[in-house]
Each structure stands twice: as C-alpha cells, then as structure tokens.
Short mmCIF file of C-alpha atoms in Angstrom, two decimals:
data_model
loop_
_atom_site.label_atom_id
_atom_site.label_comp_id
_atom_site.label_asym_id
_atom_site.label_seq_id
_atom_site.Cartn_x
_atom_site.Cartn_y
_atom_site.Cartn_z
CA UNK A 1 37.87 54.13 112.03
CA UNK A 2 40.31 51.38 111.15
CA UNK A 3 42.72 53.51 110.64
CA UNK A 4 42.11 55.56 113.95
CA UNK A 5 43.34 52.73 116.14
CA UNK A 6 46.90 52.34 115.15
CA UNK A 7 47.31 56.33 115.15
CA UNK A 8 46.30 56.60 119.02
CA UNK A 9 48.90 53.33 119.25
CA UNK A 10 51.42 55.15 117.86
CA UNK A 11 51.09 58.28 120.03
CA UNK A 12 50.85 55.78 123.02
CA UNK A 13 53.98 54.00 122.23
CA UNK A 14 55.79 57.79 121.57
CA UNK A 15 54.62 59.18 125.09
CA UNK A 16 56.04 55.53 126.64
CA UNK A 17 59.17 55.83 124.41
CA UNK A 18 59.80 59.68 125.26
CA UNK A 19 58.95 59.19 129.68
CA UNK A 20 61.42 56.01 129.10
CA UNK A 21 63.72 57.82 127.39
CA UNK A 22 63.88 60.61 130.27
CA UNK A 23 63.58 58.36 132.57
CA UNK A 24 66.98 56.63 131.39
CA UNK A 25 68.57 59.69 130.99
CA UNK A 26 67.68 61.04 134.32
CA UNK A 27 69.74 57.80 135.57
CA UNK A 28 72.57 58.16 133.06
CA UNK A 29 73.10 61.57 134.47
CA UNK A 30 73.18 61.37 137.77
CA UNK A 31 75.50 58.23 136.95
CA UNK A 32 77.18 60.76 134.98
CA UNK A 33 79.70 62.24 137.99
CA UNK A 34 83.13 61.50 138.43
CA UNK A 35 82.64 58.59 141.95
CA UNK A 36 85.74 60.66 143.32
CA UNK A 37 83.97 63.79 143.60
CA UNK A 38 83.86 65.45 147.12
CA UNK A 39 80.92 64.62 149.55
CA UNK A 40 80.14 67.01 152.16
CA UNK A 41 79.01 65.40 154.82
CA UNK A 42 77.55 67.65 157.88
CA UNK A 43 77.11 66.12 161.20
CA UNK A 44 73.85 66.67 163.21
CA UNK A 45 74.46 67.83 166.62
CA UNK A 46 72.65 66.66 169.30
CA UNK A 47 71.72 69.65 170.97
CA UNK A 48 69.98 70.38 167.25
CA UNK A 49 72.12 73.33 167.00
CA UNK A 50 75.60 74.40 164.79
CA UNK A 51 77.40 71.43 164.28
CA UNK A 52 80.39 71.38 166.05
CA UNK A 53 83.62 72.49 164.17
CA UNK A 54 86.56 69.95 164.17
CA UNK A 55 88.77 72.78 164.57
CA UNK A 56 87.62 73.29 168.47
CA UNK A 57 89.94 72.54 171.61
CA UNK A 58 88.88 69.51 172.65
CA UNK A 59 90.77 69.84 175.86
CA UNK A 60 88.05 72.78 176.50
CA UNK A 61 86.60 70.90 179.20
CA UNK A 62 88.93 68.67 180.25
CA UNK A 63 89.85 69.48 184.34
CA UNK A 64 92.91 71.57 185.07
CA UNK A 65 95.85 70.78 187.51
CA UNK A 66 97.93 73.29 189.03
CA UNK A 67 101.00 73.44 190.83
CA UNK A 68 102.29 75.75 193.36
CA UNK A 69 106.15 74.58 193.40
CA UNK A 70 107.28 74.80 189.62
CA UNK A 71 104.32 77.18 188.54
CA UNK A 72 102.94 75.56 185.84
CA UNK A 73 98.91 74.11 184.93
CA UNK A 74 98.50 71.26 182.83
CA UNK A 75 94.50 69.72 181.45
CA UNK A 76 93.73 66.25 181.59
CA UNK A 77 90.79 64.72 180.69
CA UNK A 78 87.48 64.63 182.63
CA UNK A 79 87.64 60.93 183.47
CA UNK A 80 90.80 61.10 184.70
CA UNK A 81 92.06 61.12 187.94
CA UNK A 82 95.34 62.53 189.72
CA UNK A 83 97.81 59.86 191.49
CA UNK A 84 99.07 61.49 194.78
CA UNK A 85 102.27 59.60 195.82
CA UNK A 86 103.05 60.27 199.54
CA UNK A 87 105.47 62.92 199.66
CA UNK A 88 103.00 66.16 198.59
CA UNK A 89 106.59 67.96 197.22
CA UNK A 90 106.12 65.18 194.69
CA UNK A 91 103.72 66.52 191.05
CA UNK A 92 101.36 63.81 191.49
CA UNK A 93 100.70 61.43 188.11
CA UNK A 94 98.10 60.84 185.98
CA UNK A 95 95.47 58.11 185.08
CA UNK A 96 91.87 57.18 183.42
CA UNK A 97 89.34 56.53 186.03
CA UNK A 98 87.85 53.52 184.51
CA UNK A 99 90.63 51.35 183.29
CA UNK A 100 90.91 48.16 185.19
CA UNK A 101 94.36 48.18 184.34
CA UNK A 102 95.29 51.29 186.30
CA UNK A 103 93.50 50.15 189.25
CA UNK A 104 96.92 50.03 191.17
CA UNK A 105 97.50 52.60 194.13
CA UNK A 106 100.53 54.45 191.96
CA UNK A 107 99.99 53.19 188.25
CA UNK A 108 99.80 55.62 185.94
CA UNK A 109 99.41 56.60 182.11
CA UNK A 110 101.84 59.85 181.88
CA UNK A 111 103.27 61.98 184.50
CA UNK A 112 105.12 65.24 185.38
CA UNK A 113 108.45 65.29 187.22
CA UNK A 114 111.56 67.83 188.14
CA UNK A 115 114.91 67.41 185.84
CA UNK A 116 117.88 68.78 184.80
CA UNK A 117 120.07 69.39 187.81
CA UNK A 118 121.97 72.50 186.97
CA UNK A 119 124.23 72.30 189.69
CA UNK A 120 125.17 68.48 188.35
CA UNK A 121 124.86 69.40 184.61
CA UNK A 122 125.69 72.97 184.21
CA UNK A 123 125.62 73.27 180.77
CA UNK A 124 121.86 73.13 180.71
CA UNK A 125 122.32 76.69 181.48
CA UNK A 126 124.48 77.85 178.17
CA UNK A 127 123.54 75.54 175.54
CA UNK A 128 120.60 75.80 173.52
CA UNK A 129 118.38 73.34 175.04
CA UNK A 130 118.03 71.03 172.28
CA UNK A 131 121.54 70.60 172.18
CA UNK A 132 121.61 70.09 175.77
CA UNK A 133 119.07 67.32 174.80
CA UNK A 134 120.75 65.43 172.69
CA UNK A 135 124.30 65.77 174.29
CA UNK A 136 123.64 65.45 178.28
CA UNK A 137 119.87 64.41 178.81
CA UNK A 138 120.87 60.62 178.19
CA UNK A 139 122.95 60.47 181.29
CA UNK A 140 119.06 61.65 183.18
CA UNK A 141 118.05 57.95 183.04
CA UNK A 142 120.24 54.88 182.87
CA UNK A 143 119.84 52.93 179.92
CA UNK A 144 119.06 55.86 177.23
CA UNK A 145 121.91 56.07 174.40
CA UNK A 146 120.87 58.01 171.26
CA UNK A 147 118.02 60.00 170.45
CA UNK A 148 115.69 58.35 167.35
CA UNK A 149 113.42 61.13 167.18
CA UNK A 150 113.35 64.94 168.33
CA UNK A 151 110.06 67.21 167.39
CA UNK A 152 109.15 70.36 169.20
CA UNK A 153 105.95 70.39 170.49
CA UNK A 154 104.22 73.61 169.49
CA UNK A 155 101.74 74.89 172.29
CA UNK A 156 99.72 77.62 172.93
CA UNK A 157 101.31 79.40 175.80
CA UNK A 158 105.17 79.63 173.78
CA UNK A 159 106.78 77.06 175.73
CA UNK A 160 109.70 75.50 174.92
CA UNK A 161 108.92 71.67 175.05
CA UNK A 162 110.55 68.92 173.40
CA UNK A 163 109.31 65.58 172.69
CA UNK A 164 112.11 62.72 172.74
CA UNK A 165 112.03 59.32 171.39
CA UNK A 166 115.26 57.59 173.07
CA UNK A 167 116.93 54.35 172.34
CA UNK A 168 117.15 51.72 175.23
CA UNK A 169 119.55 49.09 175.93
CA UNK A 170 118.73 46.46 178.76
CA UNK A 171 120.71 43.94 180.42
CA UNK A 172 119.84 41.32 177.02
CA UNK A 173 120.36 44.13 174.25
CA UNK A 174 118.49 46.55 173.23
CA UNK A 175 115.05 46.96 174.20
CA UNK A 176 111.74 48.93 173.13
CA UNK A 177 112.16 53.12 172.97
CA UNK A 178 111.17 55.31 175.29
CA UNK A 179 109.68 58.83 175.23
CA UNK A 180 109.80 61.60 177.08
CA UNK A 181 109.05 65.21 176.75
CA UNK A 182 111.45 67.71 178.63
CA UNK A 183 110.09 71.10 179.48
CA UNK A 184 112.57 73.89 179.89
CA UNK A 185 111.65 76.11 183.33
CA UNK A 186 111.64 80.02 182.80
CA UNK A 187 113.84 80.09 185.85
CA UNK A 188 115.38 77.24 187.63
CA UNK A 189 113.48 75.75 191.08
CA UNK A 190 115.16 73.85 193.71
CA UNK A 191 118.18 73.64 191.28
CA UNK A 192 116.02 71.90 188.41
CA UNK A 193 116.28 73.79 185.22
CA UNK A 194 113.62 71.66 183.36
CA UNK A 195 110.71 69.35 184.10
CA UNK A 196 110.23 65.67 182.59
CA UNK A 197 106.72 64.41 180.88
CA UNK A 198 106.97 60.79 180.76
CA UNK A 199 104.64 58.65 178.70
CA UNK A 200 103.58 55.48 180.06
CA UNK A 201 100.99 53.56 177.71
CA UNK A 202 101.33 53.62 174.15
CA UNK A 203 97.69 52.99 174.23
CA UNK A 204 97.13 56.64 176.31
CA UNK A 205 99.77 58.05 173.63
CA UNK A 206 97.96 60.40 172.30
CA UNK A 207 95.63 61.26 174.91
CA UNK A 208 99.32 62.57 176.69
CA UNK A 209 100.56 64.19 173.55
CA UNK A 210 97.32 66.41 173.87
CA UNK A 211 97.95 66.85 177.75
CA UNK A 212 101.20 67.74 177.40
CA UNK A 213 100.50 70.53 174.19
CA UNK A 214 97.74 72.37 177.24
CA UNK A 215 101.00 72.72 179.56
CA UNK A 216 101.41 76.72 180.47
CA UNK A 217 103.16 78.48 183.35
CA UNK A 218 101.59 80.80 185.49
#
C-alpha cells in the first residue's frame, strides 16, 4: 500500500498538469491572432429588425421644398425650417429649428438664389459652364478674385452643379474663403441662366453639401 499512494499522486499531478496545460494553451491561442485583424461589428437596431445599411439615403426623410418659378425641389432636414423673406418671388432660405443662434427673423445656414444674368454676361450661354465659372462668375459678388477649389458635385437627378471655393479680399487684405455652389438652369428664367447655393455656417457645412447633392428639377 505504500507504494499505492504516490502512484494515485502522480496521476493527480498529470490530470492537473495536462487541464493546465490546455488551459494555457486555450489562452495562447486565442492570443495567437494578428490585433489588426478585422472586427465586424453589427449594430442592433432598435426596431429589433435588419440593421440598417450605411449605404441608405439619409435624406430619405428629410422634408422637400419646391419651387414654382425656377422648377426645381431641394430636401432639407426634418428639423429645419424655411426662412420666407418678404417678397414671395424671393426662394426663401434655410435654417435648423433649434439653434439659438439662428433665432433671427432672416438668419440662415445655406440658401438658394437666381444668378447668372445672361443678358449682362452673355457668355454664360457659349462657354462650357465651368469655364464660365472660373472666368466671369467672380465679377457675381464683389470681393471674389480666384477660384481655390472647383469639384463637381455628382447628384442623382444629372445636374450640372458646381461647388466653388473663392478667394476674398476685404477692405484690410484678404479675408476667409467663401463657397458657393452654382447650378446651371436647363433653360434660362427671368434672364438668369443659373441659380446660386450659398453656404453660410461652416458648422452646417455638410449638412448643405448633402442638401444641395438632393437638388432636381421638375
């Protein structure tokens, strides 16, 4: 019997040994992946049903404006509001509902007016109408002398829009840029031949950019 002890001791410590040793290696393995490797990370939805792809429009919802005089629709978001100015010929602006900052009558974050006079600026009409961008848009607004960035904006509805980054010079040198998006009408109204999407707060930025990419005419 003396010799029965230390064999059951042995087998004890060689069950401890072997679960230990799986144990470790269990760990050492799942240590064992490269910590770049890809982690797929799927978001619940709330409603508890498909998650929501990040490829859908999020302008889906947003509110629609349309007008009558230029034929044309533009989305803006759902707590946003328009900003009528007093002459109803005018395309009104637009704002978010709950910034304190835009509490002002006529304040607001990007907006939507009539450019281009073809009977002043005839050229609008022959040149392609990037060129006519970058060659005649600069005399549209005193103050704007060279374009620092040009991009087309691509949208769904084909139409020709491009997004314009000027330089500004004020009365002490030169001042911060300014952008604006120019919008080329199918057919010129009330002598315009394109419309004007101004951006007002860098902060609403992109919030515009997306605005401006839902513009269509009817």
């Amino acid at each position: 019997m003396k010799g029965f002890a230390p064999a059951w001791i042995l087998v004890g410590v060689f069950i401890l040994v072997a679960t230990g040793g799986g144990f470790l290696w269990g760990r050492n393995t799942s240590l064992s992946f490269p910590i770049n490797a890809p982690v797929l990370n799927i978001p619940l939805s709330p409603t508890g049903g498909v998650p929501r792809s990040d490829s859908s429009d999020e302008t889906a919802s947003w509110k629609v404006y349309t007008n009558l005089t230029y034929k044309f629709s533009v989305k803006y978001p759902q707590d946003w509001e328009l900003v009528p100015f007093i002459s109803p010929d005018i395309i009104p602006a637009f704002k978010p509902s709950n910034d304190q900052n835009y509490k002002e009558a006529y304040r607001s974050a990007f907006g939507v007016y009539p450019a281009c006079l073809i009977d002043i600026y005839p050229k609008v009409v022959t040149l392609q109408f990037e060129e006519w961008i970058k060659i005649e848009a600069a005399t549209e607004i005193q103050g704007l002398t060279e374009v620092r960035s040009l991009d087309k904006i691509k949208t769904n509805s084909g139409v020709e829009i491009y997004n314009v980054l000027w330089s500004t010079i004020g009365v002490r040198g030169p001042e911060d840029p300014v952008r604006i998006a120019y919008i080329r009408l199918p057919t010129p109204v009330n002598k315009y031949a394109c419309l004007e999407f101004s951006f007002g707060d860098p902060k609403y930025e992109g919030v515009s950019t997306q605005a401006l990419k839902t513009f269509k005419f009817n």
